[in-house]
Structure formats: structure tokens, C-alpha cells
PDB file of C-alpha atoms and ligand atoms in Angstrom:
ATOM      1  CA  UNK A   1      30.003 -15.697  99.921  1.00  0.00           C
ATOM      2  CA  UNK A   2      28.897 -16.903  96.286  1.00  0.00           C
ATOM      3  CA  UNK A   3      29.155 -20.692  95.720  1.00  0.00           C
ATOM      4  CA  UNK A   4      31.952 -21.518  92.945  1.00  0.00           C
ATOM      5  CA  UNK A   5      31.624 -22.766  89.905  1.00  0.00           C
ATOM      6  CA  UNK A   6      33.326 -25.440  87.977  1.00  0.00           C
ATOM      7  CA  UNK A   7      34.086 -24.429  84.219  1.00  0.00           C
ATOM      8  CA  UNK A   8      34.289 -27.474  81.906  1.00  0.00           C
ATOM      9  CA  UNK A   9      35.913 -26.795  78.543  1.00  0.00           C
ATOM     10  CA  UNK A  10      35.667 -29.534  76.120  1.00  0.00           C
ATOM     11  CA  UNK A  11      37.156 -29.446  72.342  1.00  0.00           C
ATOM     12  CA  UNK A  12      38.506 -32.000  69.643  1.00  0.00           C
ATOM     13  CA  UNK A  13      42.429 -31.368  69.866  1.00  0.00           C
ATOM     14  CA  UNK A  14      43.483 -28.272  67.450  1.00  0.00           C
ATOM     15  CA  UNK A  15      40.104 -26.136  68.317  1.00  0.00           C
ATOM     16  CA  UNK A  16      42.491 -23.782  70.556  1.00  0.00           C
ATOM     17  CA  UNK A  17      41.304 -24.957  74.182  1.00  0.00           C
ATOM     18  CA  UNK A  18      44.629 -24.917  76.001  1.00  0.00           C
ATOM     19  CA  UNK A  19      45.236 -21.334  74.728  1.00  0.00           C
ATOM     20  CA  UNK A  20      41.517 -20.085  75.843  1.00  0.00           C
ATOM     21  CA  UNK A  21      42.168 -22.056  79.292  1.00  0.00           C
ATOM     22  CA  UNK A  22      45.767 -20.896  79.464  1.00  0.00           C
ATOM     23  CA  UNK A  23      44.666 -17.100  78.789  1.00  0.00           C
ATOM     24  CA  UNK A  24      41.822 -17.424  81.308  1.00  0.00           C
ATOM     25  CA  UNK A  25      43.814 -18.447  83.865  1.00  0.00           C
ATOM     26  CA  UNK A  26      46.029 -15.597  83.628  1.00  0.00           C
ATOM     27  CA  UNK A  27      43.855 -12.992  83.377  1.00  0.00           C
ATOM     28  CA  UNK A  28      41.018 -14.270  85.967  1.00  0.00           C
ATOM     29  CA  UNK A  29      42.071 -14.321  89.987  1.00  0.00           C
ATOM     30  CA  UNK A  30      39.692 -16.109  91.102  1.00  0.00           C
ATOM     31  CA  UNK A  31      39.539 -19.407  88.959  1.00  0.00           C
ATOM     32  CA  UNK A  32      42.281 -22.045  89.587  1.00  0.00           C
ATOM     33  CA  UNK A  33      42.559 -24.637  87.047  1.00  0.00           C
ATOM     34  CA  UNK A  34      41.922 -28.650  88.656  1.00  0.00           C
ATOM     35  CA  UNK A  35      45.084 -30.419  87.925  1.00  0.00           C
ATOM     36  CA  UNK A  36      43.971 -33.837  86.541  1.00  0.00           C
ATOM     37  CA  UNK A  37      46.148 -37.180  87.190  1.00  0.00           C
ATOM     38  CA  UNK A  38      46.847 -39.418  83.873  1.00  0.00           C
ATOM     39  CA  UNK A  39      48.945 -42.477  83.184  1.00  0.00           C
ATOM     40  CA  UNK A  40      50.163 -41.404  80.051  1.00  0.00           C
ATOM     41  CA  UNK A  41      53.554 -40.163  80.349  1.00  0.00           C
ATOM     42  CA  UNK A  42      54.957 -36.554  80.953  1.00  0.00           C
ATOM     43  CA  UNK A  43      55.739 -34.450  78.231  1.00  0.00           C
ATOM     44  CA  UNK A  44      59.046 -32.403  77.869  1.00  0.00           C
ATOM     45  CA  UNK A  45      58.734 -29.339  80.181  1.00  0.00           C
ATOM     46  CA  UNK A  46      55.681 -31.000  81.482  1.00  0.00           C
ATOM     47  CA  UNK A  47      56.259 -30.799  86.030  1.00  0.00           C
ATOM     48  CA  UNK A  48      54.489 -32.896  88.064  1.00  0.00           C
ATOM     49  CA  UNK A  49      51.481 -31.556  89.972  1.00  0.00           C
ATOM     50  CA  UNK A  50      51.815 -28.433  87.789  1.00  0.00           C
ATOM     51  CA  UNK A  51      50.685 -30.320  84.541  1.00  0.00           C
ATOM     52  CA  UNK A  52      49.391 -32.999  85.389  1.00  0.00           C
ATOM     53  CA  UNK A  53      49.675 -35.527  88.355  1.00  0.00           C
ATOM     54  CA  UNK A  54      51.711 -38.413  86.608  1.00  0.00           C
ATOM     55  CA  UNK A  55      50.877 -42.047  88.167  1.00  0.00           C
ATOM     56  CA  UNK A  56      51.347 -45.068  87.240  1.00  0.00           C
ATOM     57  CA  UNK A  57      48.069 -47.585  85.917  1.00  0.00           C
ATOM     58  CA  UNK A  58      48.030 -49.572  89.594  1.00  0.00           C
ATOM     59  CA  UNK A  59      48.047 -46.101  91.145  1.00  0.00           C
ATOM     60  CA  UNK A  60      45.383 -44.668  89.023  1.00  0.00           C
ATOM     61  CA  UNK A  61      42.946 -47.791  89.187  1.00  0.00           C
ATOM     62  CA  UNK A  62      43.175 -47.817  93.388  1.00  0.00           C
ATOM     63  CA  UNK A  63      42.075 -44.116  93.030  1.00  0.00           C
ATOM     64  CA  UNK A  64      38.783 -45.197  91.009  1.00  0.00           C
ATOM     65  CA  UNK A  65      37.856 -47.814  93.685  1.00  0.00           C
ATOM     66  CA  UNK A  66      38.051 -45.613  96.463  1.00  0.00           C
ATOM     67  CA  UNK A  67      36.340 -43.428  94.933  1.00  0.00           C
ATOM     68  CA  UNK A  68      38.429 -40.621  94.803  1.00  0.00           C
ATOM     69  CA  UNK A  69      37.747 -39.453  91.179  1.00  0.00           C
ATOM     70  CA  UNK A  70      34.546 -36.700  90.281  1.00  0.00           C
ATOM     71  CA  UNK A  71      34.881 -38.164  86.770  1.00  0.00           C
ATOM     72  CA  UNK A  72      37.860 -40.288  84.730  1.00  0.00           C
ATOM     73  CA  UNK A  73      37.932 -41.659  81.151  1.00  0.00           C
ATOM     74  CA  UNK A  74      39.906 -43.130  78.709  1.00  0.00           C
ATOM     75  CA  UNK A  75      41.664 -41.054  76.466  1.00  0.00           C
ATOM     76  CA  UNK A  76      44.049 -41.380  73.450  1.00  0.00           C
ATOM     77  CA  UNK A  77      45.300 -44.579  75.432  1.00  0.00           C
ATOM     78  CA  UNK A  78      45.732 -43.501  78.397  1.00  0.00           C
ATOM     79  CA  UNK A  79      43.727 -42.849  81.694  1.00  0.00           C
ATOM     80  CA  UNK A  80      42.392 -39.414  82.861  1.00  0.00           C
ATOM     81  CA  UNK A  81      40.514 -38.552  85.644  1.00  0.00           C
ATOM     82  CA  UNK A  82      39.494 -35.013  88.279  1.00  0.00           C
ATOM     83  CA  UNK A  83      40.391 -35.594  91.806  1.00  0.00           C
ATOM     84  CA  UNK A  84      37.207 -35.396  93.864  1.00  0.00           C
ATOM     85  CA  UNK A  85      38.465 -33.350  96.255  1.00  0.00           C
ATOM     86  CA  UNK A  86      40.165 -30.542  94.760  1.00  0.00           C
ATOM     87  CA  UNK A  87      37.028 -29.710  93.106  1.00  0.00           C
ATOM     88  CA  UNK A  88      35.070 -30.132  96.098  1.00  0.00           C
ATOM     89  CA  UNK A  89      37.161 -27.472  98.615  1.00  0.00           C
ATOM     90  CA  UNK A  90      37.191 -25.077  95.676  1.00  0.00           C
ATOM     91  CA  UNK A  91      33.462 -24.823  95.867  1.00  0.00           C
ATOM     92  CA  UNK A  92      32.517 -24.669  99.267  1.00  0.00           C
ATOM     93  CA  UNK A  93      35.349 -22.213  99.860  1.00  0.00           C
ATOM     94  CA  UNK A  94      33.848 -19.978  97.197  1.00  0.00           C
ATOM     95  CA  UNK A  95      36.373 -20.634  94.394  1.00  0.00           C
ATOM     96  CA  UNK A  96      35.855 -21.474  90.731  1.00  0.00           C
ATOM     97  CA  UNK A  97      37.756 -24.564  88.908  1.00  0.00           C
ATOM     98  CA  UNK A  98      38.377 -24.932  85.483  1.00  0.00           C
ATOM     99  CA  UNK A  99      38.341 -28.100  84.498  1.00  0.00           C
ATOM    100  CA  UNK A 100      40.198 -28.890  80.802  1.00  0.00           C
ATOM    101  CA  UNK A 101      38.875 -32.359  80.142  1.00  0.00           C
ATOM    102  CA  UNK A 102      37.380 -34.706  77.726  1.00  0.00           C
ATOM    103  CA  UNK A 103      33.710 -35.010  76.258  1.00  0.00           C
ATOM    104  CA  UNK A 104      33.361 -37.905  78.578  1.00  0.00           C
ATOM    105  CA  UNK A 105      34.429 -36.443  81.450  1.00  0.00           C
ATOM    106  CA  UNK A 106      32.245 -33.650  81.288  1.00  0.00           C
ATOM    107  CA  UNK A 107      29.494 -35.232  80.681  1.00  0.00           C
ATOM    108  CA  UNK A 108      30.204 -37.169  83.793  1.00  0.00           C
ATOM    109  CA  UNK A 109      30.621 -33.768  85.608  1.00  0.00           C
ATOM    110  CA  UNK A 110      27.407 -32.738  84.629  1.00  0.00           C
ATOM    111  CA  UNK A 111      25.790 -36.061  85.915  1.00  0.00           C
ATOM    112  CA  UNK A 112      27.484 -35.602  89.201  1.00  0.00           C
ATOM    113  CA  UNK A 113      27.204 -31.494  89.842  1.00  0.00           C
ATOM    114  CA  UNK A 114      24.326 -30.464  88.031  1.00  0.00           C
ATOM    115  CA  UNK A 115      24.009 -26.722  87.671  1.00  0.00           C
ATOM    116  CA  UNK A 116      27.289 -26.540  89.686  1.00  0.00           C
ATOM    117  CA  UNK A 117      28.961 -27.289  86.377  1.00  0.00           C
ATOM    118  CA  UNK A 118      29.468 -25.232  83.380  1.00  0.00           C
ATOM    119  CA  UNK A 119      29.761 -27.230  80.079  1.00  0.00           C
ATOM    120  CA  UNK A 120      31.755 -24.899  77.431  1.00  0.00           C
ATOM    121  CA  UNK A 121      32.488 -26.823  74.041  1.00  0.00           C
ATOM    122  CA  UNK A 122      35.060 -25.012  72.191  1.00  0.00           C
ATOM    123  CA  UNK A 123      34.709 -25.623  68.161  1.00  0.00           C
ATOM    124  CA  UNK A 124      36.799 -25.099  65.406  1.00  0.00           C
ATOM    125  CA  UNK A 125      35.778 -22.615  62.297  1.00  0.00           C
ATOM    126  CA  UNK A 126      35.514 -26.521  60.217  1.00  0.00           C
ATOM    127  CA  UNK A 127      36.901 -29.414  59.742  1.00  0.00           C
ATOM    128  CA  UNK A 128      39.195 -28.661  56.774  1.00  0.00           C
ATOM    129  CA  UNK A 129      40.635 -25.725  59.423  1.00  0.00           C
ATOM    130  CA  UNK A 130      40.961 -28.306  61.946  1.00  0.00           C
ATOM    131  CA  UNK A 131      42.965 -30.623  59.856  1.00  0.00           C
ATOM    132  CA  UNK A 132      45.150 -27.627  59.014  1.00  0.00           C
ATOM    133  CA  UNK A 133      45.513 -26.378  62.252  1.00  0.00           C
ATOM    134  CA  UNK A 134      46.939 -30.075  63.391  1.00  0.00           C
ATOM    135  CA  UNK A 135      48.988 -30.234  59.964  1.00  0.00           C
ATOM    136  CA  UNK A 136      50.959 -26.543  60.879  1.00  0.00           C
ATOM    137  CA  UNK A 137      51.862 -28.285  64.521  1.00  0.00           C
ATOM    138  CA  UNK A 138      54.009 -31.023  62.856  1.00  0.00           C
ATOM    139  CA  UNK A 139      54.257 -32.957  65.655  1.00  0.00           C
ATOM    140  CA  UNK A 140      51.151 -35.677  64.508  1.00  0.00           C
ATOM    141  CA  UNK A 141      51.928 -38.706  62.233  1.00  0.00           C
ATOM    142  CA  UNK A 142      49.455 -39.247  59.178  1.00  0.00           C
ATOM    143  CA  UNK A 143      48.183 -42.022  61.122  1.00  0.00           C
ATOM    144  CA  UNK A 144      47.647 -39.843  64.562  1.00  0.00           C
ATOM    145  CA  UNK A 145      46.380 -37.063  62.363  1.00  0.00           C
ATOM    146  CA  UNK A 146      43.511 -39.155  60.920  1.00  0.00           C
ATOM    147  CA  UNK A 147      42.738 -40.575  64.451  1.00  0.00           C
ATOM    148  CA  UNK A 148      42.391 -37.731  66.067  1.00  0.00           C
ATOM    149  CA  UNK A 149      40.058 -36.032  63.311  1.00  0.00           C
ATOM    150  CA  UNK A 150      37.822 -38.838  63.581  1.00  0.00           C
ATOM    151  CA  UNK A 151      37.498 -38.278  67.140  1.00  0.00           C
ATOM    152  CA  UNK A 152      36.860 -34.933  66.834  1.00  0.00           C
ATOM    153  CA  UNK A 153      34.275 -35.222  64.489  1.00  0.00           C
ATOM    154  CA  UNK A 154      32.690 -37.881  67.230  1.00  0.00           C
ATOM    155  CA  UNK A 155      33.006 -35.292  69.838  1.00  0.00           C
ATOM    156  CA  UNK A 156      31.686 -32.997  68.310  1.00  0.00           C
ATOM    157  CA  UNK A 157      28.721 -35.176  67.602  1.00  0.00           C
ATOM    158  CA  UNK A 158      28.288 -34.686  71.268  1.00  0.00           C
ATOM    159  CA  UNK A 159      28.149 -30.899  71.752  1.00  0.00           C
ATOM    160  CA  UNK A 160      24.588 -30.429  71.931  1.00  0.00           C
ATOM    161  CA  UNK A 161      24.851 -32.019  75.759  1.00  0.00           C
ATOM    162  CA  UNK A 162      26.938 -28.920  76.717  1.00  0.00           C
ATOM    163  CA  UNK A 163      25.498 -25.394  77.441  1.00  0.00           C
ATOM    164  CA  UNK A 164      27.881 -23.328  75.479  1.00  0.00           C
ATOM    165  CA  UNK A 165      29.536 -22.986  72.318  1.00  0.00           C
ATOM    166  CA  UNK A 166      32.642 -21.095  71.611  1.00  0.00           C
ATOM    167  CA  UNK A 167      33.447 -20.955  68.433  1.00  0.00           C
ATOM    168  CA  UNK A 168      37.512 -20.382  68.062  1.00  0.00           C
ATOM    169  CA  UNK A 169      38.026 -18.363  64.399  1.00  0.00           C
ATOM    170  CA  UNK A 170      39.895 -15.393  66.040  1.00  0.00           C
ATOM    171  CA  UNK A 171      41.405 -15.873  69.384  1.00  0.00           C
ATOM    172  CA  UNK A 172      41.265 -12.324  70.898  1.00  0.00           C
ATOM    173  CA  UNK A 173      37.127 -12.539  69.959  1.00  0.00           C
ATOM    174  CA  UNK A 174      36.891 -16.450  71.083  1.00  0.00           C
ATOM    175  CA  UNK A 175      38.506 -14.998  74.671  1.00  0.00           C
ATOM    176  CA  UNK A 176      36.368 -12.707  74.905  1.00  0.00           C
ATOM    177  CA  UNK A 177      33.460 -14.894  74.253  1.00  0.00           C
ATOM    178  CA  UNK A 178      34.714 -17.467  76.202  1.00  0.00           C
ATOM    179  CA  UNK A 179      35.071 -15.053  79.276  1.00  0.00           C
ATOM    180  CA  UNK A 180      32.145 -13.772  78.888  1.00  0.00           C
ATOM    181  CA  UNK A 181      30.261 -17.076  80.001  1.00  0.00           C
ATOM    182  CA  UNK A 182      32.249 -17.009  83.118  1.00  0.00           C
ATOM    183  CA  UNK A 183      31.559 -13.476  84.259  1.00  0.00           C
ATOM    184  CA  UNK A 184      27.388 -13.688  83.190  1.00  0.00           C
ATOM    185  CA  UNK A 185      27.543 -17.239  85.007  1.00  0.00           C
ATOM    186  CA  UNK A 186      28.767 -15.864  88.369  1.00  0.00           C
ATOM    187  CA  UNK A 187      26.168 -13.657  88.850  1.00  0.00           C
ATOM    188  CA  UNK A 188      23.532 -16.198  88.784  1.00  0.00           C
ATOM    189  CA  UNK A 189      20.705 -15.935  91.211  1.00  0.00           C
ATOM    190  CA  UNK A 190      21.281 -19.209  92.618  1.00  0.00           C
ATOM    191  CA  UNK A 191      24.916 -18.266  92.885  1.00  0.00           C
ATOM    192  CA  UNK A 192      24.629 -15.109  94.590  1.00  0.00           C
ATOM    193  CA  UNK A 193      21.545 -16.103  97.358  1.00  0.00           C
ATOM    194  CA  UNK A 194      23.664 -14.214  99.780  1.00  0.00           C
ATOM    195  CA  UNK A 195      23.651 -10.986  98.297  1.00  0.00           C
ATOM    196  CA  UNK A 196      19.819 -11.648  98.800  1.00  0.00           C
ATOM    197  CA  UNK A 197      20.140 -11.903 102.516  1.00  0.00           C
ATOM    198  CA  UNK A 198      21.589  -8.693 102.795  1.00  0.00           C
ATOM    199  CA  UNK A 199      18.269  -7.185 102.667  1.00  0.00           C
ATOM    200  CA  UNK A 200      16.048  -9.553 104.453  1.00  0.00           C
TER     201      UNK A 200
HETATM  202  P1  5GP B 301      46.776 -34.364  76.750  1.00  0.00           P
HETATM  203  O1  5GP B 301      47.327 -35.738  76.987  1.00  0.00           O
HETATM  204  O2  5GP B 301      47.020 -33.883  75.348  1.00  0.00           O
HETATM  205  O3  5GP B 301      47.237 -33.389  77.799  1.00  0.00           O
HETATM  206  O4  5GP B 301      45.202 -34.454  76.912  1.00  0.00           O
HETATM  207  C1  5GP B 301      44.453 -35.320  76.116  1.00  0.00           C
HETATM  208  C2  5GP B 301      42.965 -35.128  76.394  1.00  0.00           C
HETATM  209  O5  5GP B 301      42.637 -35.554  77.722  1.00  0.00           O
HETATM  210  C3  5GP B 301      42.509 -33.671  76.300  1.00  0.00           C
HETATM  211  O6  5GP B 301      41.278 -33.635  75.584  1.00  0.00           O
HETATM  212  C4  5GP B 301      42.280 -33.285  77.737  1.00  0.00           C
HETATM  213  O7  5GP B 301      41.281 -32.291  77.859  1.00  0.00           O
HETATM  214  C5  5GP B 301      41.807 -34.596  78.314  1.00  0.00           C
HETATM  215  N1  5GP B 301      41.947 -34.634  79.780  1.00  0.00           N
HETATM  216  C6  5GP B 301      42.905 -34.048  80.537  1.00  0.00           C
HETATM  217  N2  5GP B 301      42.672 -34.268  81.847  1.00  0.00           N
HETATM  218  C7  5GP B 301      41.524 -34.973  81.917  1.00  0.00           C
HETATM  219  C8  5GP B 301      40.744 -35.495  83.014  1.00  0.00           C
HETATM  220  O8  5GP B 301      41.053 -35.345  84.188  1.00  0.00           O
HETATM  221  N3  5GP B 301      39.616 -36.181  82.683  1.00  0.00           N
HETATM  222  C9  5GP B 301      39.218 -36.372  81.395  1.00  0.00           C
HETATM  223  N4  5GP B 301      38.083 -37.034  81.200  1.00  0.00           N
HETATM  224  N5  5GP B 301      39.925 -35.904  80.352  1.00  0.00           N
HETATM  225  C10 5GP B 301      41.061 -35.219  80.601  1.00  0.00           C
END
């Protein structure tokens, strides 16, 4: 059995992440996506345990002192984190996670898997394209809008720490970039020792 993998996809919101993750998902068996818990508040047509586990702060800050988070940050105001142990079964059962989380977060992940983890930073084409991209949604305020490109431009700052870049100009070749990584990282020696054994 090959050991699993845990994906990591970072990106400043408006790069196209949730598509690429959403689309990966769908057309890759064997990868489940971790389903994180967060105190912010659910979204219209967002379900419990589907989207997100919803809990309340209390909840959430008993789960980081037992321990029970791989990583957890602070995001947008409101708290994010990976259950422990999802991620754990997945990879000693053989599975691969894909993990849609923060800069912080995966840099935590890194810290705590090492080459068990796959960092993927997903950029926009620019700036200016970002901006547009979160203008067209028409859901931001001017204010959020300008927040939230600020932070990107801070995460990016950051993507040097991860091990790939995807850049998102055209979706159907950003997929198949982004798909790519998966299939070339699964069939990593260290991955596949037991194919190995076969012929001892
Ligand atoms: P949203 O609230 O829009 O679903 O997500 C906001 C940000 O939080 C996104 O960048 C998303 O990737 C990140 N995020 C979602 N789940 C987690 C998590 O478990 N840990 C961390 N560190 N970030 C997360």
C-alpha cells in the first residue's frame, strides 16, 4: 500500500482555489477533501460537516488545548483549524487529503508532516486581475475589497515557503497543472517503498 499524501492548496481569495479544489475532488477517487471546523458562521447553502464543521469559540478553543488540531489560525476574524485525526486515518489507511487552508496553516502543516505534505500556492495572473476578479463577484464592500487585497499581497509574500506554484490564467490549463502535481507526487519513491518489496 502507498502512504497518502496530504495536498495543501493555499491562495489569496479570488486566485480560483475553491474551483481547482472543487474540480479535483470530482474528478480524483482517491483524494477526500479534510473538512475544517471554523467559528465564523455558515453561509447560505453551506451544511454542517459537509462545509465546514460550525462550532462555537468555547468549542473551538477546548479543541486547541487538547490538542486535537494538526494546524488552526486566525482568519478574516474568525478561527480555523484541521482536525488531527481525520488527516491522520487518511494516511495510514493509504488515502490522500486535500487540505484548502490558509498560508498559516500550511505552513504549520509543513512543520508538523514534513514531506508528508504537499504545499501548492495557487496565484493569480496579477494583482490588477485579482482586484477584478473580486470586483465581478459583487458580494465584497470597498472596505472588504481593499482588506482582502492587502492580504493577498502579504500572502503572497509568503509563497516561496511552498513547493508549487499554480498559476490560475485559464482554468482548464491551471487543472491540469494543478493535477499534475498530484499524480507526479504519488509516485514518489518514498511513497511507493512497497512496490520495492515486491522484488526483494
Ligand atoms: P472561507 O471562510 O471563505 O470559507 O475561508 C476563509 C479562508 O480560511 C480561506 O483562505 C480558507 O482556505 C481558510 N481556511 C479554511 N479552513 C481552514 C483551516 O482549517 N485552517 C486554516 N488555517 N485555514 C482555513
Amino acid at each position: 500500500m502507498r502512504r497518502g499524501l496530504v495536498l495543501v492548496v493555499s491562495a489569496p481569495s479570488g486566485a480560483g482555489k475553491t474551483t481547482l479544489c472543487r474540480k479535483l475532488l470530482a474528478t480524483d477517487p482517491e483524494i477526500s477533501f479534510s473538512v475544517s471546523y471554523t467559528t465564523r458562521r455558515p453561509r447560505p447553502k453551506e451544511k454542517n460537516g459537509v462545509d465546514y464543521f460550525f462550532v462555537d469559540e468555547n468549542t473551538f478553543q477546548k479543541m486547541i488545548n487538547q490538542g486535537l488540531f494538526l494546524e488552526w489560525a486566525w482568519v478574516h476574524g474568525h478561527f480555523y483549524g484541521t482536525a488531527q485525526k481525520q488527516v491522520e486515518e487518511a494516511l495510514t489507511s493509504g488515502r490522500d487529503v486535500l487540505l484548502d487552508i490558509d498560508v498559516q496553516g500550511a505552513l504549520q502543516v509543513r512543520q508538523r508532516l514534513g514531506r508528508d505534505a504537499v504545499l501548492v500556492f495557487i496565484l493569480p495572473p496579477s494583482l490588477e486581475e485579482l482586484e477584478r476578479r473580486l470586483r465581478a463577484r459583487g458580494t465584497e464592500e470597498e472596505e472588504i475589497l481593499k482588506r482582502r487585497l492587502a492580504a493577498a499581497k502579504e500572502e503572497i509574500a509568503k509563497a516561496n515557503e511552498f513547493d508549487y506554484l499554480v498559476l490560475n490564467d485559464h482554468l482548464e490549463e491551471a487543472f491540469s497543472n494543478f493535477y499534475a502535481i498530484l499524480i507526479a507526487e504519488r509516485q514518489k519513491n518514498f511513497r511507493q517503498q512497497e512496490l520495492l518489496s515486491r522484488f526483494r
